[in-house]
Short mmCIF file of C-alpha atoms in Angstrom, two decimals:
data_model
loop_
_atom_site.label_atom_id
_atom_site.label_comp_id
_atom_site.label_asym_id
_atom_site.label_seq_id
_atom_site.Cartn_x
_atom_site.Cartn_y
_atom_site.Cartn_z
CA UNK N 1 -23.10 34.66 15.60
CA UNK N 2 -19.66 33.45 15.00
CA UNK N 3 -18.45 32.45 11.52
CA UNK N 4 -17.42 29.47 10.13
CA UNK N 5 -14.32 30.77 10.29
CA UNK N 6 -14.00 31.88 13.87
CA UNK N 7 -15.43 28.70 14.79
CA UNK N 8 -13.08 26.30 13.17
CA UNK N 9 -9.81 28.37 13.41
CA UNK N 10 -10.10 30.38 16.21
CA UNK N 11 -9.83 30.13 19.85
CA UNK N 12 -7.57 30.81 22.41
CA UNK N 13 -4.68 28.61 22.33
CA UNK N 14 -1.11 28.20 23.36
CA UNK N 15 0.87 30.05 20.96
CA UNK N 16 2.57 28.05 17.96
CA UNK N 17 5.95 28.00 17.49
CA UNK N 18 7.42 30.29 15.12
CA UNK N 19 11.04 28.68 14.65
CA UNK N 20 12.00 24.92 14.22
CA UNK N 21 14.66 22.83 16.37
CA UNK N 22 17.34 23.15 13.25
CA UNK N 23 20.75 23.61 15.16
CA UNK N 24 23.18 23.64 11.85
CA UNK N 25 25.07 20.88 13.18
CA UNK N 26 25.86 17.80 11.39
CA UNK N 27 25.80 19.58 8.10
CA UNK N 28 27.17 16.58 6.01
CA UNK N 29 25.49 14.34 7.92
CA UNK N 30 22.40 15.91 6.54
CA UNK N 31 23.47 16.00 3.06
CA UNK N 32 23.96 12.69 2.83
CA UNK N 33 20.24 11.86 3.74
CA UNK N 34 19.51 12.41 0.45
CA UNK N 35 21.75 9.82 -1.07
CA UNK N 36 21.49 7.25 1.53
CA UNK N 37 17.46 7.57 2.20
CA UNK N 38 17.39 7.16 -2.02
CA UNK N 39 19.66 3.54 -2.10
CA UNK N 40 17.97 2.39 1.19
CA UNK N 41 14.55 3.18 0.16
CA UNK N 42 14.89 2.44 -3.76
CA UNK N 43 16.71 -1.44 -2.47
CA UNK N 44 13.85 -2.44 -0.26
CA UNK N 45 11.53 -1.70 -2.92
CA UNK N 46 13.02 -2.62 -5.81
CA UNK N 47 15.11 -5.78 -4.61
CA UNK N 48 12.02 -8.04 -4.69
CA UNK N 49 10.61 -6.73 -7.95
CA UNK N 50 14.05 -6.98 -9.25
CA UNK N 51 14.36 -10.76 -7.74
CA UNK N 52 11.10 -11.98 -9.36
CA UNK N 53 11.11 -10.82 -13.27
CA UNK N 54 14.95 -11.94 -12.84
CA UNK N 55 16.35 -14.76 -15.17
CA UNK N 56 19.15 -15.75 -13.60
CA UNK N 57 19.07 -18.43 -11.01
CA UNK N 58 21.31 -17.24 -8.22
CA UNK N 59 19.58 -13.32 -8.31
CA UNK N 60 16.32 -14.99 -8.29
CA UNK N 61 14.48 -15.04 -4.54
CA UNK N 62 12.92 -18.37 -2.93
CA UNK N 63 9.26 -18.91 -2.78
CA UNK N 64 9.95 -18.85 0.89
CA UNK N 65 11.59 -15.84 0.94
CA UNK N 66 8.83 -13.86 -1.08
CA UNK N 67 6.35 -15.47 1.84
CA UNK N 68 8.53 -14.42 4.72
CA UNK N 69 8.72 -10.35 3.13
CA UNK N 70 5.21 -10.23 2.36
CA UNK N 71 3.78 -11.18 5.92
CA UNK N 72 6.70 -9.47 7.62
CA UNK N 73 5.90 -6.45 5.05
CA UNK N 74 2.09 -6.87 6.34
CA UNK N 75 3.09 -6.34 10.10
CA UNK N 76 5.18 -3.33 9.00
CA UNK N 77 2.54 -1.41 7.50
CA UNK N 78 -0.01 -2.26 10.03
CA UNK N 79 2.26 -0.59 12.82
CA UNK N 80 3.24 2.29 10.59
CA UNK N 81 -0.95 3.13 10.15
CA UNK N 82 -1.11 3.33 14.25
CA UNK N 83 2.29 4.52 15.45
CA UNK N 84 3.77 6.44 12.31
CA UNK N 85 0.66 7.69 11.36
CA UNK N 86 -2.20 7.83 13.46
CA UNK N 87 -0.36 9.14 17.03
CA UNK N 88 1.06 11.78 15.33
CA UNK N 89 -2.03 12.93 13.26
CA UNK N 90 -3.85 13.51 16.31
CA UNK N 91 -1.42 14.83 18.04
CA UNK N 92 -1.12 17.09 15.50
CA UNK N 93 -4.36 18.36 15.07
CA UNK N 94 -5.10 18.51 19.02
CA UNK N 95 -1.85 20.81 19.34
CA UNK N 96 -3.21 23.37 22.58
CA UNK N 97 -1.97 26.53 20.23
CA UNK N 98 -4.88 25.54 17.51
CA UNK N 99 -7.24 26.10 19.98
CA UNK N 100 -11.08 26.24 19.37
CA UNK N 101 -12.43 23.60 17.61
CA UNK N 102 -9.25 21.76 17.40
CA UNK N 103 -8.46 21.19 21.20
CA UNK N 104 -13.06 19.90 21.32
CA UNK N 105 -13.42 18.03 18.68
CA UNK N 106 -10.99 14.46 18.13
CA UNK N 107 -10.22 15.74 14.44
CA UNK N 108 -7.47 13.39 13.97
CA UNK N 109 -9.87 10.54 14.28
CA UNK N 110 -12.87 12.09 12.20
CA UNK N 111 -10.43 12.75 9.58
CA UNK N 112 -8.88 8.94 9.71
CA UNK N 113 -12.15 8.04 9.63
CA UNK N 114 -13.35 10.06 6.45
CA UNK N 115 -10.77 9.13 3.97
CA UNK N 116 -11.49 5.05 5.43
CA UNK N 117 -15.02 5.55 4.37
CA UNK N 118 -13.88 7.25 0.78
CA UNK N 119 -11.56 4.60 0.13
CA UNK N 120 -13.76 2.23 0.69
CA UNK N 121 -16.23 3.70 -1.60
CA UNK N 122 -14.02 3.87 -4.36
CA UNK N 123 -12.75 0.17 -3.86
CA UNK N 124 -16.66 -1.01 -4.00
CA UNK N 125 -17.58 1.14 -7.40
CA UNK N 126 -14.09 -0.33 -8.84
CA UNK N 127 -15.20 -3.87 -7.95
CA UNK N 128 -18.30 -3.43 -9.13
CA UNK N 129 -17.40 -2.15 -12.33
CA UNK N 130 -14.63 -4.30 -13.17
CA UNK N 131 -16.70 -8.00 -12.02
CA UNK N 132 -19.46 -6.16 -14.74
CA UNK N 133 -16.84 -5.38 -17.07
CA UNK N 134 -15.21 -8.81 -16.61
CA UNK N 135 -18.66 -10.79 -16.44
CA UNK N 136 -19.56 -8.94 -19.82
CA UNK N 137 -16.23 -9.61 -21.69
CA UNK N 138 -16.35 -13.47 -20.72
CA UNK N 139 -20.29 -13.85 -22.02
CA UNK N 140 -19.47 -12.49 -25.33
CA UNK N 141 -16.47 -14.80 -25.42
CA UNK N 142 -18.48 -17.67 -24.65
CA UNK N 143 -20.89 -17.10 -27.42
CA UNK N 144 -18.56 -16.22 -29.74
CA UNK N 145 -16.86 -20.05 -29.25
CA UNK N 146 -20.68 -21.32 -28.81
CA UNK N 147 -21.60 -19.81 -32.49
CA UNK N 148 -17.72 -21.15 -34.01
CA UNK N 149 -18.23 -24.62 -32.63
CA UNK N 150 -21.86 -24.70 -33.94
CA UNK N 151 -20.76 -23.64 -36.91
CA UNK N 152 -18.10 -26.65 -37.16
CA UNK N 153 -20.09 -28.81 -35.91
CA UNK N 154 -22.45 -28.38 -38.93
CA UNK N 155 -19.86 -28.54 -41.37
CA UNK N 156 -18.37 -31.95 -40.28
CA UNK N 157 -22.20 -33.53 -39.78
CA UNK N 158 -25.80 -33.11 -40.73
CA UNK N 159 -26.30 -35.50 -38.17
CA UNK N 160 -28.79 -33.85 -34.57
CA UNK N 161 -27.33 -36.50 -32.75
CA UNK N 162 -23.93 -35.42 -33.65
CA UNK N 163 -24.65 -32.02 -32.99
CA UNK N 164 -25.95 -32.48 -29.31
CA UNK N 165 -22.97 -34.41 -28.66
CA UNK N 166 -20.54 -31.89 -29.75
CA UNK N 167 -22.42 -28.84 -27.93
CA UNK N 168 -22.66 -30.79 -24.70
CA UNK N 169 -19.03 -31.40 -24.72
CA UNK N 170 -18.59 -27.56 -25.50
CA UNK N 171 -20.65 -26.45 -22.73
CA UNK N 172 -19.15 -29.01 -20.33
CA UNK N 173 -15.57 -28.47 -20.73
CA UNK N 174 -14.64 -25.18 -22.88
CA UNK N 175 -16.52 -22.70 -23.08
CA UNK N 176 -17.70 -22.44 -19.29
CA UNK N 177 -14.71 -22.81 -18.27
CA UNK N 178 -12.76 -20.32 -19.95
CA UNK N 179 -15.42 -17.94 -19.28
CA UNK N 180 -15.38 -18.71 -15.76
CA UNK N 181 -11.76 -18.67 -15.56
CA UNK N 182 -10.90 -15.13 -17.53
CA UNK N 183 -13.26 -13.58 -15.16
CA UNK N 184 -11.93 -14.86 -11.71
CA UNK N 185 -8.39 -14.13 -13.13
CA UNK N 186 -9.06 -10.54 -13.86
CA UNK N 187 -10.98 -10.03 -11.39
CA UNK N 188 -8.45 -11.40 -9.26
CA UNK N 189 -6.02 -9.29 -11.12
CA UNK N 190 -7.78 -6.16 -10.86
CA UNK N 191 -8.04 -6.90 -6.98
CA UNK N 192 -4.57 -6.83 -6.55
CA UNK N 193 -3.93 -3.98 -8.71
CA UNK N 194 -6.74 -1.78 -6.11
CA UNK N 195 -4.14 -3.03 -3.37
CA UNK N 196 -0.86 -2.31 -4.58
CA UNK N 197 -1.97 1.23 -5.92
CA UNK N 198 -3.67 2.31 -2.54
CA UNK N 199 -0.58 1.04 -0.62
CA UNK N 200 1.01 2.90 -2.39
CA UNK N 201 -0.86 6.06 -2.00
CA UNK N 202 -0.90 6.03 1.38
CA UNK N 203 2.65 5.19 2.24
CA UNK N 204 4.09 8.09 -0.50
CA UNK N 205 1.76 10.56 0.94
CA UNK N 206 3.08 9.89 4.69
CA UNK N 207 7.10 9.96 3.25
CA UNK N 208 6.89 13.55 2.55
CA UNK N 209 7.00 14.73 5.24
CA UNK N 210 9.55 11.89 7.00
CA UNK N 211 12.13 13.67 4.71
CA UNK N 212 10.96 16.96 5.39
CA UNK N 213 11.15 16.51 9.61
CA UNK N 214 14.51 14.65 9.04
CA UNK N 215 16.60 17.29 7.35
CA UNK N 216 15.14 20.35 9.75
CA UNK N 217 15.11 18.43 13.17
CA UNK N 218 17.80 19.46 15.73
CA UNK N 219 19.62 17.68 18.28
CA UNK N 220 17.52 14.59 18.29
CA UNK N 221 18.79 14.50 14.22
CA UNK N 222 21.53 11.35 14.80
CA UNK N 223 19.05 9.18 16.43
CA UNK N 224 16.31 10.30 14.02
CA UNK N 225 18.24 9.55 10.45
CA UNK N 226 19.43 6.06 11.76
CA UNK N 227 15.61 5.53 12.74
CA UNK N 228 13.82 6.76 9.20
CA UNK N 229 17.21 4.61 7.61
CA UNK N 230 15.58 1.71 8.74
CA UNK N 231 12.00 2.60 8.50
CA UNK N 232 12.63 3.26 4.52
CA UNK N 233 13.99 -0.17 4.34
CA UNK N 234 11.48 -2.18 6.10
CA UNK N 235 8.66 0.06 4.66
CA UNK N 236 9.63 -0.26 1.33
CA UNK N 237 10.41 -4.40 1.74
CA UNK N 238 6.84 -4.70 2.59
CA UNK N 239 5.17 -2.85 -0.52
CA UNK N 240 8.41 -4.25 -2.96
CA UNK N 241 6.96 -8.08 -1.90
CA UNK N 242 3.78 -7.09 -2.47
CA UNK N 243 4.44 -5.59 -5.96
CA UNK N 244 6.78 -8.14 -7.00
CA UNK N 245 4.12 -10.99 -5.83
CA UNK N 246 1.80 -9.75 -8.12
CA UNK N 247 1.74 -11.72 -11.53
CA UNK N 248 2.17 -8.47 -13.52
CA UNK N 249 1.30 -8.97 -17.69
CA UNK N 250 3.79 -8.47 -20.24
CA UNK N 251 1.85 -5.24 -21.47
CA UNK N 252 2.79 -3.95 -17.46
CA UNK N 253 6.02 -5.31 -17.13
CA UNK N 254 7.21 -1.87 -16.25
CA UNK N 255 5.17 -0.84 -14.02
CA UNK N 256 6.48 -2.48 -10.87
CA UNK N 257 9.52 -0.69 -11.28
CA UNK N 258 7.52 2.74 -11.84
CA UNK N 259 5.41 1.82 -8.61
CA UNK N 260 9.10 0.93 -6.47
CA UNK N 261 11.01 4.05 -8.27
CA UNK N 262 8.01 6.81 -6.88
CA UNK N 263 8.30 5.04 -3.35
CA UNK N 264 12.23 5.54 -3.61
CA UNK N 265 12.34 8.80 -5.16
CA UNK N 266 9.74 10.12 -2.58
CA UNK N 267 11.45 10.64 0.61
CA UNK N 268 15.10 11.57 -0.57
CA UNK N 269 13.56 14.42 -2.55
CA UNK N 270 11.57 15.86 0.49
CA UNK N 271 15.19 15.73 2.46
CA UNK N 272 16.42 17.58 -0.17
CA UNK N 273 13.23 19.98 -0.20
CA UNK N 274 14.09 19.93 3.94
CA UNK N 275 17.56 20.95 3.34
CA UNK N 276 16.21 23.97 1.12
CA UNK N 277 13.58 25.37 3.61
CA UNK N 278 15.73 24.45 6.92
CA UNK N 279 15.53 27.84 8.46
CA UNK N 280 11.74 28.84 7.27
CA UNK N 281 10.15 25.19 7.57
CA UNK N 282 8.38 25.17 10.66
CA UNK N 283 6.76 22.08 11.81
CA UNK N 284 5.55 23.40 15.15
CA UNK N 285 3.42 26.48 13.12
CA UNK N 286 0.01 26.44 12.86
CA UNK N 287 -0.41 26.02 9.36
CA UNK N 288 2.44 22.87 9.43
CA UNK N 289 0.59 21.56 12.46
CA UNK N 290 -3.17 21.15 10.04
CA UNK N 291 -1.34 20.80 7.46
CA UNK N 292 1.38 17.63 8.40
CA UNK N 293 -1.72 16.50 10.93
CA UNK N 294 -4.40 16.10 7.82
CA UNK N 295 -2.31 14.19 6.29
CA UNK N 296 -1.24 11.77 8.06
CA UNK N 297 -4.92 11.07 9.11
CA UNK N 298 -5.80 10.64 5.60
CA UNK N 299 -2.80 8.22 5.03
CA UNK N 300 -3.84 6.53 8.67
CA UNK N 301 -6.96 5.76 7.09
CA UNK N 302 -5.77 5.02 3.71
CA UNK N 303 -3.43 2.01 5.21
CA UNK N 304 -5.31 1.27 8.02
CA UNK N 305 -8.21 0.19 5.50
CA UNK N 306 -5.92 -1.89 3.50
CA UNK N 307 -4.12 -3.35 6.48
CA UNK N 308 -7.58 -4.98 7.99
CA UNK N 309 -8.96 -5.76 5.00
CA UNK N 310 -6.35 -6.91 1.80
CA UNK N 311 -3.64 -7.50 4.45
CA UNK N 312 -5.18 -9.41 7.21
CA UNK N 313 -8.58 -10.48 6.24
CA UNK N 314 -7.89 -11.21 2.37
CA UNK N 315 -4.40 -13.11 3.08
CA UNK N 316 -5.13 -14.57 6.52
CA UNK N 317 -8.90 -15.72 5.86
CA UNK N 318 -9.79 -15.77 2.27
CA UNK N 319 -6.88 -16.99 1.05
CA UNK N 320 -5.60 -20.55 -0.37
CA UNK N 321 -2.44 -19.69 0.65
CA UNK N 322 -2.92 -21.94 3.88
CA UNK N 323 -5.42 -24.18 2.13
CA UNK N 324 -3.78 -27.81 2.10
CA UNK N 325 -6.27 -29.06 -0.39
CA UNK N 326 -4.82 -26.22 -3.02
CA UNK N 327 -2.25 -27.68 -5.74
CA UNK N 328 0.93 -27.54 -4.21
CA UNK N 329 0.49 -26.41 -0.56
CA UNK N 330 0.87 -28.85 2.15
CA UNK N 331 1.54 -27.71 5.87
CA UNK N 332 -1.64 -25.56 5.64
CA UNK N 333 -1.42 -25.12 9.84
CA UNK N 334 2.17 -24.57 9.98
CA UNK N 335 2.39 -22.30 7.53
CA UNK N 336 -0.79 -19.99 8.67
CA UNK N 337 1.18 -19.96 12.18
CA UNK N 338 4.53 -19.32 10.79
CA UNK N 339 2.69 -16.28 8.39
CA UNK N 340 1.69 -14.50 11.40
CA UNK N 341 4.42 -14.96 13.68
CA UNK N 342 6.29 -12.55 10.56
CA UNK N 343 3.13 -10.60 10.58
CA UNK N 344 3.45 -10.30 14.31
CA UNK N 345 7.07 -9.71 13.69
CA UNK N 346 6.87 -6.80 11.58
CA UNK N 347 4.36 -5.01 13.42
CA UNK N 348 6.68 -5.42 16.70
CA UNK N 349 9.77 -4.28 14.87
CA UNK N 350 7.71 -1.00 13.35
CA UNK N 351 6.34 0.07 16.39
CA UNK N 352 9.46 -0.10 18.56
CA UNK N 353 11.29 2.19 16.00
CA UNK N 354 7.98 4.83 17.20
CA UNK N 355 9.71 5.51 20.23
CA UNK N 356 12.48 7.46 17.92
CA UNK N 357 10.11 8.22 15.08
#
C-alpha cells in the first residue's frame, strides 16, 4: 500500500528544471527594479490616501475622480484573481514533472476553492460577532439615555402626563435613533475594514513572488519589468481608492498609510530578495513549482471572493451609490452605467497586460 507520501509526491513526471532563465544581462536594469517598482507601487497606493486626508484644495482629488479609481480599481483586481493569479496557479501545480497526484487531480482549483470557503468563514464569524457586539453596545446606550431622561424628566415635573410626553418624544426621536444609527455605522465600518484588510492580504501575498520572477527572469526581462511597472501602478490605484474611500476615525488615521506602505514595500523588497538568490532561485523546481502554485491559488481565492462579493455585488447591487432617492445622488442610471464601463475598463486593461505577465 502506497504512502501518503508516495501518493501525493510521487509519480513519474517530466523532470523539473534545475536552473532558471537568468542570463546576467541588463544588470542595472535590474537594479533599478527595486527603486522604480518602490515609487510606482508606493504612488498608486498612497496618492489617493494622500489626496483624501489632504487639506489643501489643489492636492485634494474630485469626488469624481475617487469614483472613476475605485470602479476602474474593481476591474483591475477582478482580472488579476483570473489571469495573474488563477492561470498560473494551476499551471503551476499541473506542471508534467510533479507527476502523480499533481498531473490527476485539478489542485489549482481545489486549492482556490479551499481558501474561498475559509475566507468566507472567517468574514461570517466577524459579522456575526461585530452586529452582536454592535447590537449590544447600542442597547446599553439606549437605556442608559432612557434612565437619564427619566430621571430629568422627574426632576422638572411630578406631573404622569408630563412624563409620558417626555418619554414618547425620547423613544420617538433620540434614543432609537442613535441606537439604530451607531450600529449601522459600525457595522458599516467594520464591513469595510473586513474588505480593505483581505484585499490586502491577497494582493501582498501574490507580489512576492512578481518581484521574485522579475529580477531572475532572462531574456523575456525588458518586456517583463515594463509589464509588472504598470501592473504595480494600476494594482495599487485600485486598493489606494479603496483605502482612501474609507471614512477612517481619528484614532486610525494612520493606518491607511500603514495598509499603502506594506503594499509598496512588498514587491521592491522581493526584487531585491530576487537579485540576492538570482543564480539558486529556481522557479521551474519542484519545490518553487508547489510552492509559487499554492500560493497563488490561495490569493486566487482570497480576491476572487472579494471581487464577486464586496466588489461587484456590495457596490453594484447593494449599494446607494446609484440610488437617486439617496441625499445627494442624482443620475442614478448614468452613473451605474458609467461605474461599470471603468469596471469593465480595468478588467480589460489587467488582463491584456497577462499576455506579458
Amino acid at each position: 500500500m502506497s504512502s501518503f507520501s508516495d501518493v501525493f509526491f510521487g509519480g513519474q513526471g517530466d523532470e523539473c528544471a534545475t536552473s532558471n532563465d537568468y542570463n546576467g544581462e541588463y544588470w542595472g536594469a535590474r537594479i533599478s527594479t527595486v527603486p522604480v517598482l518602490l515609487v510606482t507601487s508606493l504612488f498608486g497606493a498612497i496618492f489617493p490616501v494622500m489626496s483624501a486626508n489632504s487639506k489643501a484644495s489643489w492636492f485634494k482629488m474630485p469626488d469624481w475622480c475617487f469614483f472613476y479609481c475605485k470602479y476602474f480599481g474593481s476591474g483591475v483586481i477582478l482580472a488579476t484573481t483570473f489571469i495573474h493569479l488563477l492561470d498560473p496557479g494551476i499551471a503551476c501545480l499541473s506542471d508534467p514533472c510533479l507527476g502523480g497526484v499533481w498531473n490527476e487531480y485539478p489542485m489549482g482549483l481545489a486549492v482556490t476553492l479551499i481558501a474561498l470557503c475559509i475566507i468566507f468563514l472567517v468574514e461570517i464569524l466577524i459579522y456575526y460577532f461585530l452586529k452582536a457586539h454592535n447590537q449590544a453596545m447600542a442597547t446599553a446606550i439606549n437605556d442608559q439615555e432612557a434612565a437619564d431622561y427619566k430621571d430629568d424628566a422627574i426632576q422638572k415635573t411630578d406631573s404622569k402626563t408630563s412624563l409620558e410626553k417626555q418619554l414618547a418624544k425620547m423613544g420617538h426621536n433620540h434614543g432609537g435613533e442613535v441606537g439604530v444609527s451607531a450600529v449601522d455605522a459600525k457595522t458599516l465600518y467594520s464591513g469595510q475594514l473586513v474588505t480593505i484588510f483581505v484585499l490586502e492580504f491577497g494582493i501582498i501575498f501574490h507580489s512576492v513572488f512578481v518581484g521574485l520572477s522579475l529580477t531572475t527572469s532572462g531574456d523575456e526581462f525588458v518586456t517583463l519589468y515594463v509589464v509588472i511597472v504598470f501592473h504595480q501602478f494600476f494594482e495599487g490605484l485600485g486598493l489606494g481608492a479603496r483605502i482612501a474611500w474609507t471614512k477612517w476615525p481619528e484614532s486610525k488615521k494612520l493606518t491607511p498609510y500603514l495598509l499603502a506602505l506594506a503594499y509598496g514595500l512588498t514587491t521592491p523588497i522581493a526584487a531585491a530578495i530576487g537579485l540576492g538568490v538570482r543564480k539558486s532561485y529556481v522557479p521551474g523546481s519542484r519545490t518553487a513549482l508547489i510552492v509559487t502554485g499554492f500560493c497563488d491559488s490561495i490569493s486566487a481565492g482570497v480576491l476572487l471572493y472579494s471581487s464577486l462579493v464586496e466588489l461587484m455585488a456590495q457596490e453594484f447591487l447593494y449599494s446607494n451609490e446609484f440610488d437617486d432617492s439617496a441625499p445627494g445622488k442624482r443620475d442614478g442610471l448614468k452613473r451605474l452605467i458609467g461605474a461599470y464601463i471603468l469596471f469593465i475598463a480595468g478588467a480589460a486593461l489587467m488582463s491584456c497586460l497577462g499576455k506579458w505577465a
